[in-house]
């Protein structure tokens, strides 16, 4: 049995198409694709399929009977045209048409077709020339309906053709019906027609521009122009990262690596406000690059006076550039972030040219150069340089026995030479107008871009923010350890049970953790630094913490007492009415505060007189204990209190 389509083979074997496919996949029967007409069909070896099914291959179907002879080909039809034209030349119109019908029936064509060929033959024209359609270039869909479809696409740029069709049908199903030209047949607007209308509209650049977002329009203009322009320094800064082409040696790890270079390039002048090297791609070198760009570096490097806060930063869609930390840092400093379009590199041409100059004019001259790809590396040369470097480092790196250039550069040596190349070659290289990149930056940088920020504030803006709940003892948990507020800054006891923000500054190694409170407007109020909890309760650190906690408790109690006094419900009603209504103040009454008055000490004469009066009262019979007299005696004299007579 020959190769057959899967459905046809399944029908011959008496199984379903799904069963045939399961058998083919289970036994891995070979299949192949074959184009039949405009579609591809899957063919299978019918003999192997019958063997897997457990049947014998059915006999081949009998051949179909021969078909009738086809109509005469074109060449035979052309041969009869001269004879027919000669016979019909002198015939009247009716007889001529009868001749054409008779010959068309004999030749197997229609009379109209034969008459059309006969007219072309007599006129000397090409018999089978294809003429363009008379309606070519015109629209079958009415203009009003086309405008409605295009308008819906402009109103909903992200809507698909199916979505636009649903919107039209939901508003009025009759809008989808139209008559092309002057025919009486009603056509219904289809999804494919909507897609063709939109594809035709996208040929207009103005329509494509109208569909773009605001960021897409700016990027569209930049891509159209082919490069990014800036009118003055620090208006736009390009940021990018690449891998160095030189292997350097790390003495503390005893291995050679290729560092990564992170650069921020001013678009107007080409000067570099910040340059950072790192061993891996992470958020930390990106934060270091952004902070270094805004700082004054002349105290450490006198010739590197390129700094400022840019208006816009232009970079690609890397994960460290799209991160929430980078966007938060830029939002804090009022910097606009612009991302390049995916798979578009010519808009970052300036920073790419800097990398090219860095690789070709600086790194290519250093020992340990790896080349732009693996085919240019000499493994034996790298091993020899690594052995020489290890031997020199093991000896203590004596200057008199330095084998350079027969060794690899150390990491710090490489960084120092790269900075020297940047300041001496890249910044001092004269351009076409005779000015250097450093001269352009110094001459035209606006003063308002040279804003100075405190380094501590920038560190906090680039810090990782993690929310933690304060425990009952005034501590927080972070990275598996317990932390408490430095006693010099107070205690976290007043905020127990509430959320605080732990600020982890990883830009500069060795920075302490800080804790802050989040204000309602989203800003942070830094409380102070965090210290790890002491392990011993009798240590000086634990004693200082307890003292700070006690002071915080006393301050909290005093503040609570003050709040009770200010917000006590005993405040007068007229004060409340006056504050709420805003009317004229009511007449106030003086508040009387009862206070115990200290009486003067009695004189000796007053004391003696008082003793005499007391002795006289004791001699009176009426001065007796009421309980000893009894209730009867008190009733007789009316001395019993009212209410107790019954």
XYZ file of C-alpha atoms in Angstrom:
646
model
C 0.000 0.000 0.000
C 1.529 3.368 -0.903
C 1.847 6.462 1.273
C -1.644 7.742 1.974
C -3.166 10.599 3.984
C -3.887 9.610 7.558
C -7.661 9.956 7.272
C -7.781 7.959 4.014
C -5.596 5.193 5.438
C -7.764 5.031 8.565
C -10.895 4.723 6.421
C -9.409 1.831 4.424
C -8.368 0.003 7.598
C -11.742 0.529 9.280
C -10.503 2.623 12.250
C -11.135 6.207 13.268
C -8.760 9.020 12.494
C -8.014 9.611 16.226
C -7.189 5.905 16.723
C -4.903 5.979 13.717
C -3.010 8.957 15.163
C -2.637 7.231 18.538
C -1.225 4.136 16.855
C 1.180 6.263 14.799
C 2.483 8.030 17.912
C 2.672 4.837 19.993
C 4.628 2.817 17.405
C 6.455 5.848 15.944
C 5.356 5.086 12.400
C 7.116 7.439 9.962
C 5.092 10.263 8.428
C 5.823 13.060 5.987
C 4.306 16.320 4.768
C 3.179 16.798 1.175
C 1.639 19.851 -0.411
C -1.578 19.191 -2.225
C -3.041 22.256 -3.765
C -2.787 25.099 -1.271
C -2.589 22.953 1.854
C -0.160 20.486 3.380
C -1.371 16.988 4.260
C 0.286 14.386 6.481
C 1.025 11.099 4.737
C 1.728 7.800 6.492
C 3.092 4.460 5.349
C -0.162 2.513 5.087
C 1.586 -0.895 5.177
C 3.232 -0.195 8.567
C -0.012 1.240 9.894
C -1.927 -1.896 8.837
C 0.747 -4.062 10.487
C 0.427 -2.056 13.743
C -3.370 -2.352 13.629
C -3.099 -6.106 13.122
C -4.723 -6.241 9.719
C -3.595 -7.111 6.267
C -3.147 -4.342 3.800
C -6.362 -4.031 1.772
C -6.079 -4.340 -1.977
C -5.594 -1.292 -4.085
C -8.868 0.263 -5.270
C -9.673 -0.346 -8.940
C -8.497 2.383 -11.225
C -11.060 4.946 -12.188
C -12.468 4.722 -15.701
C -10.838 6.952 -18.256
C -12.367 10.343 -18.493
C -13.664 11.921 -21.641
C -11.273 13.808 -23.788
C -10.519 17.274 -22.594
C -11.378 20.281 -24.661
C -9.006 21.293 -27.358
C -5.854 22.975 -26.074
C -4.997 26.509 -26.835
C -2.773 25.766 -29.774
C -5.530 23.826 -31.597
C -7.993 26.628 -30.843
C -5.640 29.166 -32.359
C -5.306 26.995 -35.440
C -9.072 27.115 -36.039
C -9.396 30.896 -35.563
C -8.094 31.755 -39.046
C -10.552 29.338 -40.684
C -13.500 30.569 -38.599
C -12.601 34.208 -39.256
C -12.440 33.540 -43.030
C -15.811 31.787 -43.025
C -17.573 34.402 -40.881
C -16.147 37.440 -42.679
C -18.872 37.664 -45.346
C -21.758 36.209 -43.346
C -24.548 38.390 -41.939
C -24.776 38.956 -38.235
C -27.298 36.212 -37.400
C -25.603 33.541 -39.490
C -22.231 34.603 -38.090
C -23.452 34.004 -34.579
C -24.855 30.582 -35.575
C -21.439 29.667 -36.966
C -19.741 30.738 -33.729
C -22.128 28.630 -31.657
C -21.597 25.588 -33.865
C -17.788 25.904 -33.765
C -17.784 26.581 -29.968
C -19.766 23.391 -29.353
C -17.352 21.414 -31.502
C -14.268 22.920 -29.842
C -15.590 22.604 -26.279
C -15.699 26.306 -25.362
C -18.472 28.806 -24.798
C -19.762 30.943 -27.668
C -18.941 34.171 -25.879
C -15.374 33.023 -25.272
C -14.920 32.082 -28.911
C -16.456 35.389 -30.049
C -14.101 37.323 -27.820
C -11.078 35.473 -29.204
C -12.333 36.066 -32.732
C -12.631 39.835 -32.160
C -9.086 39.983 -30.753
C -7.785 37.943 -33.704
C -9.383 40.258 -36.214
C -8.122 43.348 -34.364
C -4.559 42.001 -34.203
C -4.420 41.984 -30.405
C -2.975 39.403 -28.065
C -5.418 36.587 -27.613
C -4.748 35.704 -23.975
C -3.505 39.018 -22.493
C -4.825 39.547 -18.983
C -6.442 42.922 -18.594
C -6.596 44.647 -15.221
C -9.866 44.667 -13.379
C -12.004 47.708 -13.953
C -12.554 48.107 -10.198
C -8.882 47.820 -9.345
C -7.783 50.379 -6.724
C -11.310 51.149 -5.577
C -12.923 50.120 -2.282
C -15.889 47.829 -2.112
C -16.582 48.890 1.494
C -18.279 52.320 1.685
C -16.153 55.236 2.824
C -18.342 55.924 5.888
C -17.874 52.383 7.170
C -14.113 52.533 6.559
C -13.870 55.792 8.498
C -15.852 54.256 11.341
C -13.459 51.296 11.563
C -10.369 53.527 11.480
C -11.891 55.884 14.067
C -12.552 52.991 16.456
C -8.939 51.888 16.050
C -7.724 55.391 16.925
C -10.017 55.482 19.963
C -8.844 52.007 21.063
C -5.259 51.576 19.794
C -4.806 48.187 21.455
C -8.089 46.713 20.178
C -7.918 43.844 17.701
C -9.953 43.498 14.510
C -12.320 41.113 16.266
C -12.794 43.585 19.122
C -13.630 46.420 16.703
C -16.147 44.171 14.953
C -17.809 43.388 18.292
C -18.046 47.080 19.160
C -19.815 47.796 15.874
C -22.198 44.887 16.324
C -22.986 45.826 19.932
C -23.974 49.363 18.918
C -25.952 48.535 15.773
C -25.830 45.208 13.880
C -27.077 47.011 10.783
C -23.759 48.856 10.513
C -22.073 45.653 9.399
C -24.235 45.350 6.250
C -23.226 47.208 3.077
C -23.727 47.073 -0.700
C -20.616 47.256 -2.867
C -21.063 49.508 -5.897
C -24.659 49.511 -7.163
C -25.545 45.858 -6.639
C -28.585 44.733 -4.702
C -26.707 42.038 -2.746
C -26.010 42.834 0.915
C -22.545 41.967 2.207
C -21.588 41.609 5.872
C -18.391 43.167 7.219
C -15.996 40.395 8.256
C -12.993 40.292 10.536
C -10.643 39.762 7.600
C -12.050 42.868 5.887
C -11.509 44.928 9.040
C -7.944 43.669 9.180
C -7.379 44.667 5.537
C -8.828 48.139 6.152
C -6.493 48.678 9.121
C -3.505 47.328 7.190
C -4.240 49.749 4.389
C -4.588 52.620 6.868
C -1.229 51.779 8.456
C 0.478 52.651 5.192
C -0.056 56.263 6.223
C 2.747 57.337 8.648
C 0.407 59.793 10.360
C -1.977 56.947 11.258
C 0.871 54.861 12.703
C 2.064 57.860 14.692
C -1.450 58.486 16.050
C -1.612 54.909 17.382
C 1.599 55.291 19.453
C 1.688 56.152 23.147
C 3.468 59.256 24.441
C 6.669 57.363 25.169
C 6.358 55.534 21.868
C 6.024 58.818 19.979
C 9.233 60.165 21.492
C 11.030 56.937 20.711
C 9.477 56.884 17.216
C 10.949 60.316 16.510
C 14.347 59.282 17.846
C 14.363 56.065 15.840
C 13.231 57.944 12.744
C 16.064 60.433 13.144
C 18.579 57.650 13.745
C 20.255 59.186 16.783
C 19.531 60.989 20.036
C 20.120 64.720 20.305
C 20.628 67.026 23.290
C 20.809 70.827 23.364
C 23.123 71.245 26.386
C 25.102 69.086 28.827
C 23.197 66.976 31.393
C 19.970 67.278 29.418
C 20.230 63.594 28.592
C 22.631 60.947 29.877
C 23.035 57.499 28.318
C 23.649 54.596 30.684
C 24.796 51.165 29.574
C 26.924 48.204 30.634
C 29.221 45.766 28.827
C 31.859 43.188 29.585
C 35.554 44.082 29.486
C 37.872 42.319 27.016
C 40.820 41.987 29.433
C 41.337 39.310 32.073
C 42.467 40.683 35.451
C 43.754 38.791 38.491
C 42.028 38.757 41.893
C 44.671 38.033 44.582
C 42.159 37.339 47.350
C 40.346 34.720 45.238
C 43.334 33.429 43.208
C 41.533 33.553 39.876
C 41.297 35.690 36.763
C 38.026 37.306 35.694
C 36.631 39.718 33.143
C 35.062 42.703 34.855
C 31.942 44.556 33.761
C 32.093 48.257 32.989
C 29.126 50.530 33.740
C 29.238 53.997 32.171
C 27.072 57.134 32.124
C 27.757 59.277 29.035
C 26.580 62.852 28.501
C 24.916 62.980 25.073
C 25.781 66.615 24.269
C 29.504 66.680 25.073
C 30.449 62.990 25.222
C 32.016 63.443 28.669
C 31.633 60.698 31.269
C 30.283 61.828 34.671
C 30.581 58.341 36.234
C 32.365 55.073 35.543
C 32.042 51.938 37.693
C 33.528 48.441 37.444
C 31.922 45.351 38.961
C 32.460 41.597 38.998
C 28.799 40.790 38.291
C 25.690 42.469 36.944
C 23.438 43.547 39.825
C 21.570 46.513 41.255
C 24.495 47.644 43.451
C 26.861 48.877 40.658
C 23.916 50.615 38.986
C 23.167 52.502 42.225
C 26.863 53.354 42.595
C 26.916 54.690 39.030
C 23.877 56.921 39.597
C 25.174 58.295 42.910
C 28.688 58.928 41.551
C 27.178 60.874 38.642
C 25.788 63.550 40.991
C 28.786 63.873 43.342
C 31.769 66.220 43.229
C 34.801 64.007 42.529
C 37.483 66.681 42.419
C 38.684 66.141 46.053
C 39.837 62.653 45.023
C 40.400 63.148 41.251
C 41.115 66.849 40.513
C 40.637 66.594 36.716
C 37.275 64.822 36.910
C 34.911 67.778 37.361
C 32.109 66.256 35.273
C 28.999 65.910 37.416
C 25.362 66.974 37.705
C 21.762 65.815 37.940
C 20.463 64.978 34.429
C 17.011 65.814 33.178
C 16.603 62.426 31.465
C 18.384 59.089 31.575
C 18.268 57.010 28.403
C 18.985 53.283 28.756
C 17.786 49.898 27.542
C 15.270 47.493 29.057
C 17.664 45.605 31.365
C 16.304 44.194 34.613
C 18.424 46.575 36.743
C 17.171 49.562 34.725
C 13.527 48.467 34.828
C 13.700 47.733 38.566
C 11.569 49.507 41.141
C 14.689 50.763 42.957
C 16.031 52.591 39.901
C 12.645 54.163 39.231
C 12.293 55.195 42.897
C 15.757 56.803 42.899
C 15.036 58.739 39.686
C 11.610 59.807 40.946
C 13.158 61.097 44.182
C 15.620 63.310 42.272
C 13.090 64.372 39.620
C 14.807 62.553 36.721
C 12.818 61.306 33.732
C 13.594 57.759 32.609
C 13.432 56.889 28.904
C 13.754 53.293 27.691
C 14.874 52.419 24.185
C 12.713 50.285 21.960
C 13.515 46.547 21.985
C 15.890 45.347 19.263
C 16.828 48.956 18.392
C 20.503 49.727 19.072
C 21.360 52.636 16.792
C 19.696 55.102 19.194
C 22.403 54.202 21.750
C 25.173 54.762 19.247
C 27.125 57.286 21.359
C 27.656 54.970 24.305
C 28.355 52.031 21.973
C 31.091 54.093 20.272
C 32.570 54.802 23.702
C 32.728 51.078 24.399
C 34.332 50.505 21.012
C 37.040 53.102 21.707
C 37.573 51.655 25.194
C 38.110 48.148 23.817
C 40.235 49.086 20.790
C 42.397 51.986 22.011
C 42.866 50.955 25.657
C 42.228 47.284 26.336
C 43.799 45.966 23.129
C 47.202 47.224 24.348
C 47.068 45.509 27.758
C 48.339 42.023 28.649
C 45.549 39.500 29.077
C 43.497 40.887 26.173
C 40.827 38.299 25.350
C 39.548 39.784 22.114
C 36.018 40.576 21.082
C 35.092 36.863 20.811
C 36.423 33.453 21.777
C 38.166 32.886 18.403
C 40.680 35.659 19.146
C 41.805 34.278 22.531
C 45.119 32.554 23.012
C 44.578 30.070 25.843
C 48.254 29.163 26.158
C 49.237 32.840 26.451
C 46.609 33.422 29.148
C 47.832 30.395 31.129
C 51.420 31.665 30.953
C 50.418 35.132 32.169
C 48.351 33.598 34.990
C 51.275 31.452 36.181
C 53.637 34.442 36.166
C 51.106 36.520 38.106
C 50.559 33.806 40.738
C 54.298 33.379 41.201
C 54.823 37.117 41.687
C 51.896 37.446 44.107
C 53.141 34.446 46.142
C 56.501 36.197 46.536
C 54.813 39.232 48.089
C 54.666 41.358 44.913
C 58.149 42.957 45.207
C 58.440 45.924 42.805
C 61.993 45.033 41.741
C 60.864 41.581 40.530
C 57.688 42.686 38.781
C 57.421 40.651 35.526
C 55.084 43.174 33.826
C 54.101 43.034 30.963
C 54.482 39.241 31.270
C 51.701 39.038 33.854
C 48.057 39.935 34.277
C 46.998 43.240 35.737
C 45.544 43.224 39.224
C 41.999 44.480 39.628
C 42.991 47.783 41.224
C 45.751 48.363 38.670
C 43.308 47.849 35.846
C 40.807 50.287 37.359
C 43.491 52.949 37.859
C 44.704 52.664 34.268
C 41.134 52.796 32.940
C 40.517 56.010 34.884
C 43.776 57.424 33.563
C 42.716 56.631 29.984
C 39.311 58.248 30.565
C 40.722 61.508 31.949
C 43.764 61.736 29.713
C 42.618 60.358 26.355
C 38.832 60.371 26.127
C 38.190 63.716 27.830
C 41.280 65.467 26.338
C 40.889 64.251 22.748
C 40.221 67.257 20.438
C 37.078 67.077 18.323
C 36.324 68.602 14.911
C 35.976 72.160 16.221
C 39.187 71.920 18.250
C 37.414 71.695 21.616
C 37.658 68.628 23.809
C 34.756 66.821 25.439
C 35.744 68.251 28.794
C 35.803 71.784 27.353
C 32.312 71.350 25.920
C 30.962 70.174 29.236
C 32.595 72.941 31.267
C 31.534 75.695 28.859
C 27.855 74.848 28.372
C 26.629 72.931 31.420
C 23.739 74.859 33.069
C 24.281 75.938 36.642
C 20.917 74.589 37.755
C 22.010 71.042 36.835
C 24.928 71.210 39.305
C 22.744 70.537 42.326
C 24.575 69.176 45.352
C 23.017 66.434 47.476
C 24.322 65.019 50.686
C 25.928 61.646 50.186
C 24.013 60.167 53.127
C 20.675 61.208 51.615
C 21.559 59.601 48.282
C 22.572 56.412 50.062
C 19.198 56.300 51.809
C 17.382 56.967 48.513
C 19.164 53.969 46.965
C 18.717 51.718 50.008
C 16.626 48.557 50.020
C 13.412 49.177 51.982
C 11.986 46.256 53.956
C 8.978 46.565 56.286
C 9.209 44.907 59.703
C 6.912 44.818 62.754
C 8.395 46.039 66.050
C 8.307 43.389 68.741
C 7.103 43.921 72.278
C 10.654 44.447 73.562
C 11.448 47.135 70.975
C 13.400 44.964 68.496
C 12.958 43.946 64.853
C 13.938 40.809 62.949
C 16.006 41.143 59.767
C 18.093 38.555 57.929
C 17.903 36.036 60.738
C 19.132 38.425 63.449
C 17.510 40.645 66.054
C 18.207 44.379 65.886
C 17.411 47.283 68.200
C 17.712 51.038 67.853
C 20.995 52.621 68.879
C 20.512 54.013 72.451
C 21.954 57.332 71.268
C 18.905 57.707 69.008
C 16.274 56.398 71.426
C 14.245 53.200 71.509
C 11.647 51.391 69.377
C 9.419 50.585 72.363
C 6.858 53.341 71.598
C 6.192 51.712 68.180
C 5.767 48.119 69.344
C 3.301 46.240 67.168
C 3.601 48.815 64.363
C 5.414 48.595 61.021
C 8.747 50.301 60.494
C 11.011 50.374 57.432
C 14.502 48.891 57.638
C 16.905 50.692 55.261
C 19.706 48.443 53.992
C 22.372 50.509 52.193
C 24.329 48.105 49.974
C 25.911 50.731 47.724
C 28.831 51.223 50.107
C 30.079 48.168 52.030
C 30.012 48.476 55.815
C 27.073 50.845 56.014
C 24.924 50.287 59.155
C 21.260 49.429 58.963
C 18.826 52.260 59.592
C 15.195 52.272 60.644
C 12.563 54.781 59.549
C 8.873 55.523 59.877
C 6.710 55.915 56.765
C 4.838 59.231 56.642
C 1.326 59.464 55.158
C 2.703 61.195 52.047
C 5.091 58.306 51.360
C 8.260 59.955 52.665
C 10.405 58.396 55.371
C 11.419 59.753 58.771
C 14.722 58.171 59.787
C 14.822 57.270 63.501
C 18.440 56.156 63.668
C 20.824 53.256 63.217
C 20.198 49.653 64.199
C 22.548 47.536 66.313
C 22.547 43.742 66.703
C 21.017 42.550 69.978
C 23.686 41.840 72.647
C 24.141 38.223 73.638
C 24.818 38.887 77.340
C 22.315 40.629 79.594
C 25.045 42.027 81.886
C 27.000 43.678 79.065
C 27.385 47.423 78.682
C 25.358 47.335 75.455
C 22.427 45.611 77.173
C 22.605 48.089 80.062
C 22.548 51.035 77.648
C 19.564 49.495 75.852
C 17.627 49.097 79.090
C 18.373 52.702 80.059
C 17.179 53.918 76.651
C 14.002 51.816 76.983
C 13.253 53.266 80.426
C 13.796 56.798 79.159
C 11.486 56.087 76.210
C 8.812 54.730 78.568
C 9.025 57.825 80.791
C 8.832 60.111 77.769
C 5.859 58.144 76.483
C 4.060 58.440 79.813
C 4.692 62.181 79.964
C 3.424 62.644 76.408
C 0.303 60.597 77.194
C -0.402 62.720 80.300
C -0.056 65.872 78.221
C -2.465 64.527 75.616
C -4.991 63.666 78.319
C -4.829 67.194 79.690
C -5.249 68.763 76.240
C -7.968 66.441 74.934
C -9.898 65.791 78.163
C -13.722 65.718 77.803
C -13.986 68.179 80.731
C -13.169 71.102 78.451
C -15.953 73.684 78.382
C -18.732 73.440 75.839
C -18.404 77.068 74.740
C -14.791 76.468 73.726
C -15.856 73.612 71.493
C -18.721 75.620 69.963
C -16.425 78.548 69.362
C -13.866 76.372 67.550
C -16.421 74.533 65.409
C -18.724 77.439 64.468
C -16.154 80.160 63.953
C -18.469 82.774 65.607
C -17.374 85.608 67.870
C -15.860 84.362 71.138
C -18.349 83.973 73.975
C -17.756 85.730 77.324
C -15.485 83.557 79.392
C -15.836 82.891 83.076
C -12.828 82.784 85.259
C -11.798 79.295 86.089
C -11.418 78.632 89.806
C -8.727 76.230 90.836
C -9.027 74.908 94.373
C -5.692 74.741 96.076
C -4.863 73.951 99.696
C -3.661 77.054 101.582
C -0.949 76.775 104.181
C -2.124 78.222 107.544
C 0.333 80.103 109.812
C 1.600 78.324 112.928
C -0.396 79.252 116.150
C 1.272 81.341 118.844
C 1.763 80.013 122.481
C -1.053 82.248 123.713
C -3.499 80.778 121.160
C -2.458 77.275 122.090
C -3.095 77.954 125.819
C -6.474 79.503 125.124
C -7.482 76.536 123.015
C -6.562 74.120 125.783
C -8.750 75.984 128.261
C -11.757 75.898 125.858
C -11.318 72.200 125.284
C -11.210 71.484 129.011
C -14.438 73.473 129.532
C -16.219 71.530 126.821
C -15.123 68.226 128.339
C -16.732 69.190 131.641
C -20.173 69.597 129.936
C -22.491 66.540 130.335
C -23.896 66.926 126.846
C -20.563 66.166 125.272
C -20.924 62.388 125.306
C -20.623 59.604 122.810
C -23.954 59.381 120.933
C -23.630 55.616 120.696
C -23.386 55.318 124.481
C -26.564 57.378 125.001
C -28.708 55.030 122.928
C -31.281 55.728 120.237
C -34.089 56.388 122.767
C -32.260 59.326 124.297
C -31.559 60.757 120.858
C -35.267 60.404 119.849
C -36.479 62.280 122.887
C -34.273 65.240 122.071
C -34.811 65.171 118.308
C -31.134 64.567 117.660
C -31.573 61.524 115.421
C -30.805 62.287 111.715
C -33.794 62.619 109.347
C -34.603 59.344 107.660
C -33.385 57.178 110.497
C -36.350 57.778 112.874
C -38.249 54.805 111.347
